[in-house]
Short mmCIF file of C-alpha atoms and ligand atoms in Angstrom, two decimals:
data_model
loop_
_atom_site.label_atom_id
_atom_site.label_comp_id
_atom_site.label_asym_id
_atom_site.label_seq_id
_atom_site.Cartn_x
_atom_site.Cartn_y
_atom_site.Cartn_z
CA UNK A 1 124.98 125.23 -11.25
CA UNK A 2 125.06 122.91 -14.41
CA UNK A 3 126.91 123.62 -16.97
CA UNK A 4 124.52 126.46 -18.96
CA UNK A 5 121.40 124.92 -16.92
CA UNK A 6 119.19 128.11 -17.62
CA UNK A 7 119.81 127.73 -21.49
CA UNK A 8 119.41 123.74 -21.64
CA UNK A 9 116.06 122.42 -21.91
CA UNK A 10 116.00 120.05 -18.45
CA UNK A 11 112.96 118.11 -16.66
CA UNK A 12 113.92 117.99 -12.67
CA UNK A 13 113.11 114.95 -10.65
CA UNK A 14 112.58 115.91 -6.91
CA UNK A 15 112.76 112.85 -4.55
CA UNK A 16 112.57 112.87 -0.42
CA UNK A 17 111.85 109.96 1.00
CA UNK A 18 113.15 106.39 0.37
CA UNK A 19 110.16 105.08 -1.60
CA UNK A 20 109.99 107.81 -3.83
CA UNK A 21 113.77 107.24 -4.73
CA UNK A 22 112.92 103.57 -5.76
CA UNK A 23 110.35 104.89 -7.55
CA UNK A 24 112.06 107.44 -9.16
CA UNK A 25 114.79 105.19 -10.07
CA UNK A 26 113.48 103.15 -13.21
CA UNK A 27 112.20 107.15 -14.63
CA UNK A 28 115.67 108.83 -13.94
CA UNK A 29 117.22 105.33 -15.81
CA UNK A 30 114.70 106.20 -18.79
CA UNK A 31 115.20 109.55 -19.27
CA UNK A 32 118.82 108.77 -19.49
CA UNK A 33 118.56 106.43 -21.87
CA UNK A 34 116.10 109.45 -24.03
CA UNK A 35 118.99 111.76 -23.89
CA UNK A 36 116.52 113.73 -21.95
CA UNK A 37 118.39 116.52 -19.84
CA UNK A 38 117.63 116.30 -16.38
CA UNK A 39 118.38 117.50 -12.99
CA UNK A 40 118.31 114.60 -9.74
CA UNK A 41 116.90 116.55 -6.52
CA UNK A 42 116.62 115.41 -3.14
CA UNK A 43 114.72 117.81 -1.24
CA UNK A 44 116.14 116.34 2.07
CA UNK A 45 112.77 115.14 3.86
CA UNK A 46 114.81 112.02 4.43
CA UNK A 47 118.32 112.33 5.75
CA UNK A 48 119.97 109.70 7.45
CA UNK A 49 122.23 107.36 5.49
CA UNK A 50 120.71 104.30 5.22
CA UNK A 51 116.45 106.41 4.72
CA UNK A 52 118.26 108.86 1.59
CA UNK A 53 122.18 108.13 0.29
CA UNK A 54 121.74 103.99 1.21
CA UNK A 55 118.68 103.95 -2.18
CA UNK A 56 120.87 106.00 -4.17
CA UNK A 57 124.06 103.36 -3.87
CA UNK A 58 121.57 100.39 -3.83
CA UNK A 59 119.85 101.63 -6.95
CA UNK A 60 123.05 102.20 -8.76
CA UNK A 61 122.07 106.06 -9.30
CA UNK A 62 123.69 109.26 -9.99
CA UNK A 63 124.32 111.48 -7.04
CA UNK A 64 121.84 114.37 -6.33
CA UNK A 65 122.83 117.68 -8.09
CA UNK A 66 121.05 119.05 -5.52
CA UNK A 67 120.68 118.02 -2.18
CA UNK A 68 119.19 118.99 1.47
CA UNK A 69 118.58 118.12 4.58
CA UNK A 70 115.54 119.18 6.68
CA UNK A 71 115.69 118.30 9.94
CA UNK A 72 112.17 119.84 11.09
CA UNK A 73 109.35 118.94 13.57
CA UNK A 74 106.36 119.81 12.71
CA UNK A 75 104.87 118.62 9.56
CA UNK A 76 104.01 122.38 8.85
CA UNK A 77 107.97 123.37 9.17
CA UNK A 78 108.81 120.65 6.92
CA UNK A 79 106.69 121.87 4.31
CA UNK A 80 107.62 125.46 4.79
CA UNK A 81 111.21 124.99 4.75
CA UNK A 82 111.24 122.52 1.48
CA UNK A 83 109.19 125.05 -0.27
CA UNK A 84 111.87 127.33 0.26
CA UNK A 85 114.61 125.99 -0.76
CA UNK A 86 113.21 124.71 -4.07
CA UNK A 87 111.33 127.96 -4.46
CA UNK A 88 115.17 129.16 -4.46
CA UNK A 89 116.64 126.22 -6.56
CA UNK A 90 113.92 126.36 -9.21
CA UNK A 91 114.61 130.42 -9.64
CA UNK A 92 117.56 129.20 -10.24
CA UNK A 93 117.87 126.59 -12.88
CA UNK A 94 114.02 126.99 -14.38
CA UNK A 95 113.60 123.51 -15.79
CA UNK A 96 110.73 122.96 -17.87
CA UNK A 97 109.66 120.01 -15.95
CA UNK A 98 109.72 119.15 -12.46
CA UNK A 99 108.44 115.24 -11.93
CA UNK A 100 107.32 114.35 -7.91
CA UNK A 101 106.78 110.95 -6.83
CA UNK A 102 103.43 110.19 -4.32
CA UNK A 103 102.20 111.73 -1.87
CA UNK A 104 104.97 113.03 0.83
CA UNK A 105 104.71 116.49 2.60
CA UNK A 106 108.37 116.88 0.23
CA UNK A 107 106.20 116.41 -2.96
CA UNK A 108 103.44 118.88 -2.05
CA UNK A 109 105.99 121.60 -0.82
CA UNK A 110 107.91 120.95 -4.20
CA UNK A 111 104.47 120.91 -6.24
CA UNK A 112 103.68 124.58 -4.79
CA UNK A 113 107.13 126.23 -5.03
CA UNK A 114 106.65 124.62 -9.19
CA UNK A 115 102.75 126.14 -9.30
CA UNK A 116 103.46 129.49 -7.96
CA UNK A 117 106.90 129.75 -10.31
CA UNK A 118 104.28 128.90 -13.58
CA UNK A 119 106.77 125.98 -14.02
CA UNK A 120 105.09 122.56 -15.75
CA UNK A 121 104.79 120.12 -13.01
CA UNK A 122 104.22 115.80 -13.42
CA UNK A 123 102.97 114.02 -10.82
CA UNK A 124 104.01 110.24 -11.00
CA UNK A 125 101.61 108.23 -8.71
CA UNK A 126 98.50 110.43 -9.34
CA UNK A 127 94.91 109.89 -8.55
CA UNK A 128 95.30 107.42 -5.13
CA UNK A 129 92.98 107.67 -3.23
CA UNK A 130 92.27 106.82 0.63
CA UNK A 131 89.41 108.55 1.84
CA UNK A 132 91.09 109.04 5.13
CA UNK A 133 91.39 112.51 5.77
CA UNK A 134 93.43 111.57 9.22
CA UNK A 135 96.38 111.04 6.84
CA UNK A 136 98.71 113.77 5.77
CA UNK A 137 99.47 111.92 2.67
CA UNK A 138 95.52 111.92 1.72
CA UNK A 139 95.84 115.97 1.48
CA UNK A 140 98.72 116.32 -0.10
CA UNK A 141 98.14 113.76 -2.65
CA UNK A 142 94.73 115.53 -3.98
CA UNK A 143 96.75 118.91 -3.47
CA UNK A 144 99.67 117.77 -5.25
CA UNK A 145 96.86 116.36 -8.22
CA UNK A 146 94.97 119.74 -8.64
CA UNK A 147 98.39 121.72 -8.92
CA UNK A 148 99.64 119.19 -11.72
CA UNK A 149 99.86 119.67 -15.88
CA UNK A 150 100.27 116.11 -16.15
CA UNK A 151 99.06 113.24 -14.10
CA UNK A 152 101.01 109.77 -14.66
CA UNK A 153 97.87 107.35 -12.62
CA UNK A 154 99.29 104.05 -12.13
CA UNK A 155 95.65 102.29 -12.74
CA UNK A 156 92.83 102.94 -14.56
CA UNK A 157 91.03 103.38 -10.64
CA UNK A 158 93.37 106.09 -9.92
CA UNK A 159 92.23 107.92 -13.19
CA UNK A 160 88.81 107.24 -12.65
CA UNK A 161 89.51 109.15 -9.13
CA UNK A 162 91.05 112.03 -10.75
CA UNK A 163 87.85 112.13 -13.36
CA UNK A 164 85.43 112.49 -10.57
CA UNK A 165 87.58 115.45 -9.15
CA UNK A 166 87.74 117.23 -12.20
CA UNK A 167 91.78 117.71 -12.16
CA UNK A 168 92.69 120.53 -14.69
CA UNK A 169 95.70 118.46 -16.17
CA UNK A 170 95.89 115.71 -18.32
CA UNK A 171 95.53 112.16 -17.40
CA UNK A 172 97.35 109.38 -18.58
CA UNK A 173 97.52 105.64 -17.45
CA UNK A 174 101.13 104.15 -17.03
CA UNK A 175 100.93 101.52 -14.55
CA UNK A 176 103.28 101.86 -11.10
CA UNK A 177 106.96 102.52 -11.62
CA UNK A 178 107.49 100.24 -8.14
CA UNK A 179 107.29 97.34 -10.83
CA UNK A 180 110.10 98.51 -13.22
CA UNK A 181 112.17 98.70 -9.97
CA UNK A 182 111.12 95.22 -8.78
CA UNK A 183 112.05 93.64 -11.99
CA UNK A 184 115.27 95.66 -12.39
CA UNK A 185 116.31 95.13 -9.22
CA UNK A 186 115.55 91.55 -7.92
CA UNK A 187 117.90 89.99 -9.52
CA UNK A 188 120.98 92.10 -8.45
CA UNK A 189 119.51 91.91 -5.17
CA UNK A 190 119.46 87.63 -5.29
CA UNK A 191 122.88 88.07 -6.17
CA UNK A 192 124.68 90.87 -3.97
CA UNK A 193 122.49 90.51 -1.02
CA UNK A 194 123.69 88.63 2.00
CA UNK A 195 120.69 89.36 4.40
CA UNK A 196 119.44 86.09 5.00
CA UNK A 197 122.78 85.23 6.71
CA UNK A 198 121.63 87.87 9.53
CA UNK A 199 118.13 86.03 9.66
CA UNK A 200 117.08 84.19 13.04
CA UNK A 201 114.54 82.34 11.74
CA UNK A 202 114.07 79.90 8.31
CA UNK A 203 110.56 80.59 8.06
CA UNK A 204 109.08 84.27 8.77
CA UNK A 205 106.43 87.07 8.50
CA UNK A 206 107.89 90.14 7.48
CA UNK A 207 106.63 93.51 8.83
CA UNK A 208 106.74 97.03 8.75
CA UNK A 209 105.25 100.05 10.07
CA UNK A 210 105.68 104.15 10.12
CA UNK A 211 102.44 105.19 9.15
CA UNK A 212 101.57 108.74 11.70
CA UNK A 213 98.45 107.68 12.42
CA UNK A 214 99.19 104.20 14.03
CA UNK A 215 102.46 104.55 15.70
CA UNK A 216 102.04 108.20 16.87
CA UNK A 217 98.98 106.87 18.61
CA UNK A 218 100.30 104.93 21.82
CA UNK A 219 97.55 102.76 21.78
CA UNK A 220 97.51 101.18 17.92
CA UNK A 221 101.73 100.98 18.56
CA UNK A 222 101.40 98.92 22.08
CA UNK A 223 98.75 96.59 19.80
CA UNK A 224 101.44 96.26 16.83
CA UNK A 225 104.17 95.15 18.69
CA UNK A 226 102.25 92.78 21.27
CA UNK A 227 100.75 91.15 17.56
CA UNK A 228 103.91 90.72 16.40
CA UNK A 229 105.32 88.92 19.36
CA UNK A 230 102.41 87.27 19.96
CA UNK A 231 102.50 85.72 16.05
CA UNK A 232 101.91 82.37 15.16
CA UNK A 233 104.93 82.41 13.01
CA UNK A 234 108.12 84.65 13.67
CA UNK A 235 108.35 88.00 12.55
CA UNK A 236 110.94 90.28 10.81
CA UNK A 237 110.71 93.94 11.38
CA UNK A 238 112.80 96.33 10.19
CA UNK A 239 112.21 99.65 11.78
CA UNK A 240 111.26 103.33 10.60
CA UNK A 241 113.10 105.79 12.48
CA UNK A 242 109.52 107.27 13.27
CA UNK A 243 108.56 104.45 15.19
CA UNK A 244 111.72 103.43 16.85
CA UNK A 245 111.53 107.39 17.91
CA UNK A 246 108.17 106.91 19.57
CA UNK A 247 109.02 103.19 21.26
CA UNK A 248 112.05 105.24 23.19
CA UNK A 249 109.69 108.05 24.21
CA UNK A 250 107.89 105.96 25.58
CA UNK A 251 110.62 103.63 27.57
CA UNK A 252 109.52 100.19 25.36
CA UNK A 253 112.38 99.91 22.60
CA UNK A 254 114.83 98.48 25.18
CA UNK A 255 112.18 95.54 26.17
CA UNK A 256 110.41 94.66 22.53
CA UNK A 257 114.11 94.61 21.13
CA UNK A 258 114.69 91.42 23.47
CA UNK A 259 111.22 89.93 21.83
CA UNK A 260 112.01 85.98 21.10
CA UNK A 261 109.58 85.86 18.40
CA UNK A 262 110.33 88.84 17.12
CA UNK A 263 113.44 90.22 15.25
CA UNK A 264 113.93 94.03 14.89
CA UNK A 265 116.22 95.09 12.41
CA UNK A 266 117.11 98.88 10.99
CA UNK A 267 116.16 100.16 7.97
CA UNK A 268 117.19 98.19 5.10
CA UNK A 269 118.13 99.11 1.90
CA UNK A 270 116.62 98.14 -1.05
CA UNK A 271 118.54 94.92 -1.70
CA UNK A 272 117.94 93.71 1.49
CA UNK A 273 114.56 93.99 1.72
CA UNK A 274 113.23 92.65 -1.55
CA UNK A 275 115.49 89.52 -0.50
CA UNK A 276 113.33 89.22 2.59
CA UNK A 277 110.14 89.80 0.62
CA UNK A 278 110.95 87.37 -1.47
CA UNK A 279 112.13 84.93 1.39
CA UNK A 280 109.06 85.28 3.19
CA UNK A 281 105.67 83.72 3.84
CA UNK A 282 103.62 86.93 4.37
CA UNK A 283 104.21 90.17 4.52
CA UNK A 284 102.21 92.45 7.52
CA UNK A 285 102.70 96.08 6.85
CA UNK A 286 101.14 99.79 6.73
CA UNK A 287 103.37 101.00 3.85
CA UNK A 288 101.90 101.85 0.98
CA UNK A 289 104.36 100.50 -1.61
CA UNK A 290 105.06 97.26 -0.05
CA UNK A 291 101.37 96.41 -1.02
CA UNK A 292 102.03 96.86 -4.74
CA UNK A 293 105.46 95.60 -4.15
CA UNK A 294 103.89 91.99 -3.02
CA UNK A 295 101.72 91.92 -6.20
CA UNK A 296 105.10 91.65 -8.56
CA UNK A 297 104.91 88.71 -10.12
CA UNK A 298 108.40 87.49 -9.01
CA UNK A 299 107.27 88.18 -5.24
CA UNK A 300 103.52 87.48 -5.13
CA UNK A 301 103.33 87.46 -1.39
CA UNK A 302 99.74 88.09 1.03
CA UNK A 303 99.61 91.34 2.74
CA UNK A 304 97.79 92.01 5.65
CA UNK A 305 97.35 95.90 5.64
CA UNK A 306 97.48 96.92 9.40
CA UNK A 307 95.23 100.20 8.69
CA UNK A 308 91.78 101.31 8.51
CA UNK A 309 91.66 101.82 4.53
CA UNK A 310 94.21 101.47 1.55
CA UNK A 311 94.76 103.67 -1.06
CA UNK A 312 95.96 100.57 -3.29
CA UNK A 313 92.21 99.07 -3.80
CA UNK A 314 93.70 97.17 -6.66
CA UNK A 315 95.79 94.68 -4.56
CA UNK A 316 92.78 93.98 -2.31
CA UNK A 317 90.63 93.19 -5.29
CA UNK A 318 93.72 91.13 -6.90
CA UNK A 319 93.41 89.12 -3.54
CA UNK A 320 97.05 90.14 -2.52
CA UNK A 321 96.33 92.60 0.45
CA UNK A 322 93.57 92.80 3.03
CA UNK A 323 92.55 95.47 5.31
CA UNK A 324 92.54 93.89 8.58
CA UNK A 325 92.65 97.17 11.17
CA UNK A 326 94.75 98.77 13.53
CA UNK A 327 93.82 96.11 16.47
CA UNK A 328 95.79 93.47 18.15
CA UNK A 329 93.31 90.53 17.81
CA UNK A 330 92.40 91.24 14.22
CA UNK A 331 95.94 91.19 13.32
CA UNK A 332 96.67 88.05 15.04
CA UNK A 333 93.57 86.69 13.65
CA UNK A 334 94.61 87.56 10.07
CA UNK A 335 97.93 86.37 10.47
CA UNK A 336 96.84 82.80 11.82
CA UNK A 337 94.54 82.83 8.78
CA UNK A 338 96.98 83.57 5.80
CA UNK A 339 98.94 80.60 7.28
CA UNK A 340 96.28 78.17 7.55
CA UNK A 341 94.54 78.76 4.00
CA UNK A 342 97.50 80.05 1.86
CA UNK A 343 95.95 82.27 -1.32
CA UNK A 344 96.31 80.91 -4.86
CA UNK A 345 97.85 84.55 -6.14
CA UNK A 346 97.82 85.59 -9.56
CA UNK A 347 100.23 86.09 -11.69
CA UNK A 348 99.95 89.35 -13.04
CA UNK A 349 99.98 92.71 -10.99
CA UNK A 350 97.42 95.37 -11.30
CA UNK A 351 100.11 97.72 -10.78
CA UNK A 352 101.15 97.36 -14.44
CA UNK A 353 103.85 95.40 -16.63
CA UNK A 354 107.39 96.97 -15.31
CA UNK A 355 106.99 99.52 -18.22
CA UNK A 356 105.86 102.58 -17.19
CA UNK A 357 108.67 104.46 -16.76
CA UNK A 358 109.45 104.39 -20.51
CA UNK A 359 105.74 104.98 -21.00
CA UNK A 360 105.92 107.94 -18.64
CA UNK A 361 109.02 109.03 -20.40
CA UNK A 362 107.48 108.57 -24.34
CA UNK A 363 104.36 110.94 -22.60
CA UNK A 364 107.04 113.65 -21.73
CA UNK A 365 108.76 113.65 -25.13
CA UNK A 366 105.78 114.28 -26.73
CA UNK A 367 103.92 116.74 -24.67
CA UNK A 368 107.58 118.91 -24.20
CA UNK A 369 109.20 118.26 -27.56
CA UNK A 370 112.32 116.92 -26.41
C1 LIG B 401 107.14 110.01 5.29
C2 LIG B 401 105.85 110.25 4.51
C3 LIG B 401 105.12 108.92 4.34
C4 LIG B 401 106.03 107.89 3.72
C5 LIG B 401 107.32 107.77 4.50
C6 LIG B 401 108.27 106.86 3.79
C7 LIG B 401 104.76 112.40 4.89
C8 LIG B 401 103.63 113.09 5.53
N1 LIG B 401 104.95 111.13 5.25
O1 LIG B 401 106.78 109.55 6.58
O2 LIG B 401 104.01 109.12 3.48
O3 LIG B 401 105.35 106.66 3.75
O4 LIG B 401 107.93 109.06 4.61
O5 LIG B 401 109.15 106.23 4.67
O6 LIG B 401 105.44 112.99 4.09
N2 LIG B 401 113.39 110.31 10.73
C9 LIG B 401 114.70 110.08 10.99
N3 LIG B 401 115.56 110.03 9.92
C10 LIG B 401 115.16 110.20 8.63
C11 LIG B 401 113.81 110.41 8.40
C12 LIG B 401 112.91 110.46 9.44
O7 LIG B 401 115.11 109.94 12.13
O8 LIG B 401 116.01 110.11 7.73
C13 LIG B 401 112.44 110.35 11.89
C14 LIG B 401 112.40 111.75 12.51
O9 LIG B 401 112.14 111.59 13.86
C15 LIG B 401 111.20 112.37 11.83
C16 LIG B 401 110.27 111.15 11.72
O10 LIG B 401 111.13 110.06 11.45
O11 LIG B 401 110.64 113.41 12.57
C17 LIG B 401 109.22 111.27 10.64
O12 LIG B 401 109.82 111.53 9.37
P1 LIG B 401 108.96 112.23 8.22
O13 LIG B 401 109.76 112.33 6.99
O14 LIG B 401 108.33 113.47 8.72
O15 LIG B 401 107.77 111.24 8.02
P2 LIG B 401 107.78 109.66 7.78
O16 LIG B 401 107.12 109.02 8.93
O17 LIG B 401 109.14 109.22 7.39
N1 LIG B 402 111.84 99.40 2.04
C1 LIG B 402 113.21 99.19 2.12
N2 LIG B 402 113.75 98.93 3.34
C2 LIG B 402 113.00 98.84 4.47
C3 LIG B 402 111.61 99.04 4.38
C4 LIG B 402 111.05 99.33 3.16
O1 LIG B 402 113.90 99.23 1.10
O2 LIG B 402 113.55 98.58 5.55
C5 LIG B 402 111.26 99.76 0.74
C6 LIG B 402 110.12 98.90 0.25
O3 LIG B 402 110.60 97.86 -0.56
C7 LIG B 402 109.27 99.88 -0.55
C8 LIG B 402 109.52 101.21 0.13
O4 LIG B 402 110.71 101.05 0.89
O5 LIG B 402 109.72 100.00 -1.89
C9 LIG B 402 108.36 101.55 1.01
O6 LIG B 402 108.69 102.60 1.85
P1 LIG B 402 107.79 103.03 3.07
O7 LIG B 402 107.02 101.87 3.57
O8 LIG B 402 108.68 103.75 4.01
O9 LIG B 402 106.85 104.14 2.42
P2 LIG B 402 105.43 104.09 1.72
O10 LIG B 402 105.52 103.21 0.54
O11 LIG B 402 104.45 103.65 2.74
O12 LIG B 402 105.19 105.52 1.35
#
């Protein structure tokens, strides 16, 4: 345990996955700089090196206090088991915050072991909404919402979601903590990364996917990776575990890694891959922060969101991203596009100024007396 952790006044900040540890970085940073106690979780939903530890060293942060490692199956295990341990780890060192990050099945189990210990809870990333109830990260994002004392919403849309659903906590409007870490880290990453030198190609699309609902589905994965070696312009792709995973179940990996066109990488860390967003003429993806990532105004990059809906409305309306579908054609289609008529972007991101961790962090002195 911390030294008298029970008698000190701490908030906790619970990450899992890789994009909640970039976006946890710039808040953990601030509340440093506050003199804020706090506690660094990982509640191990992520757990190979270079998907958990990799962000930590890339982001220049402190090592976990705590850390786990849940190797589960089902989505229901996951959940189970991470509300567990931090059921067990909050009994423990009873923080009077406990901050979560989006909308992973590691940030709902974490929200319920906080609700059902009468502990405050923040959500960072509140109020997103898809409207796709296919998608895991649709229920435990409006879970994770109604469970929470205070709800940081990156835009005013996000609030305006959380309105309609009548969320009993309060709602405040920060902006996205994805563009603190952008600023912060671009620079370093200009410097120290040496990705490019590993590139095949001078000019390239860069892609990603991992979202459940396309690559567990045979059918939408075949159509991704016949798109991207079909492009009109070469393509980039460094892999999510998940889908690598399903591409060897299904006997593929082997022949799409030998793709001309098409260079598959693994997962990067963070450096690496804003250097290559950066570097790159368009960006094809299902993630969810890459799309606000593009919008930074030292990346401004077109997305092409290979899904059925977006969660991130703002970047579509911006004219950054656009929803183009799960299918082959309509990929290739949008792709040829983008190329043909490049988009005047603007300049500023909807996603905020790169200051809302310290806004997040004046909220949090205020509302806890710290
Ligand atoms: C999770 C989140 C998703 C987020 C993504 C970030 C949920 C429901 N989904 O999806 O919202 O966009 O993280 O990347 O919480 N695996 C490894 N090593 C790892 C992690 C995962 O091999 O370190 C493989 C395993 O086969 C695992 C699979 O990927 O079963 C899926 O991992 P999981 O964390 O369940 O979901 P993600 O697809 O990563
Ligand atoms: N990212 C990374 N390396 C990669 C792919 C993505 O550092 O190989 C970063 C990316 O810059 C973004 C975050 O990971 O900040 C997005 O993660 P992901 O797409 O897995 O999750 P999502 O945002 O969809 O929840």
């Amino acid at each position: 345990m911390l030294d008298s952790e029970c008698s000190v006044k701490r908030v906790m900040v619970v990450v899992g996955t890789r994009p909640e540890i970039i976006k946890m970085a710039p808040l953990i940073r601030a509340l440093h700089c506050s003199k804020i106690p706090s506690t660094f979780v990982h509640c191990g939903q992520h757990y190979d090196y270079n998907m958990s530890q990799q962000f930590i060293e890339d982001l220049e942060l402190p090592k976990p206090d705590y850390g786990y490692k849940i190797k589960a199956y089902t989505q229901g295990t996951q959940t189970a088991r991470i509300i567990t341990h931090m059921e067990h780890l909050l009994k423990k060192t009873s923080p009077a915050l406990v901050l979560v990050e989006g909308d992973t099945n590691g940030v709902l189990a974490t929200a319920l072991a906080t609700a059902k210990l009468g502990i405050r809870l923040g959500h960072v990333e509140a109020g997103l909404r898809s409207f796709d109830l296919r998608m895991p990260e649709e229920h435990n994002r409006r879970l994770t919402d109604h469970l929470s004392n205070y709800l940081f919403a990156p835009t005013k849309t996000a609030e305006s979601n959380l309105k309609t659903e009548h969320v009993w906590g309060k709602i405040y409007v920060t902006g996205n903590t994805i563009i603190d870490a952008i600023t912060q880290h671009l620079p370093i990453a200009e410097r120290k990364s040496k990705i490019l030198n590993s590139i095949n190609f001078e000019k390239f699309a860069l892609a990603t996917a991992h979202r459940a609902e396309n690559v567990d589905n045979l059918a939408v994965l075949k159509g991704f990776m016949e798109a991207f070696a079909e492009a009109p312009i070469p393509v980039v792709y460094p892999m999510h575990p998940r889908t690598k995973k399903r591409l060897k179940q299904n006997q593929t990996y082997a022949k799409i890694k030998k793709t001309r066109n098409l260079q598959i990488l693994p997962p990067l860390g963070y450096l690496d891959f804003l250097v290559l967003m950066k570097k790159c003429e368009m960006i094809v993806t299902d993630s969810g922060g890459i799309q606000e990532e593009a919008t930074a105004p030292c990346i401004r990059k077109s997305v092409l969101v290979i899904r059925l809906s977006t969660e991130r409305p703002e970047a579509v309306q911006a004219g950054f991203a656009e929803v183009v579908g799960v299918e082959k054609q309509k990929i290739l289609e949008g792709m040829r596009k983008t190329l043909k008529h490049p988009k005047q972007l603007p300049t500023v991101s909807p996603y905020g100024d790169g200051k809302a961790a310290e806004k997040i962090v004046g909220i949090i002195k205020e509302e806890l007396a710290f």
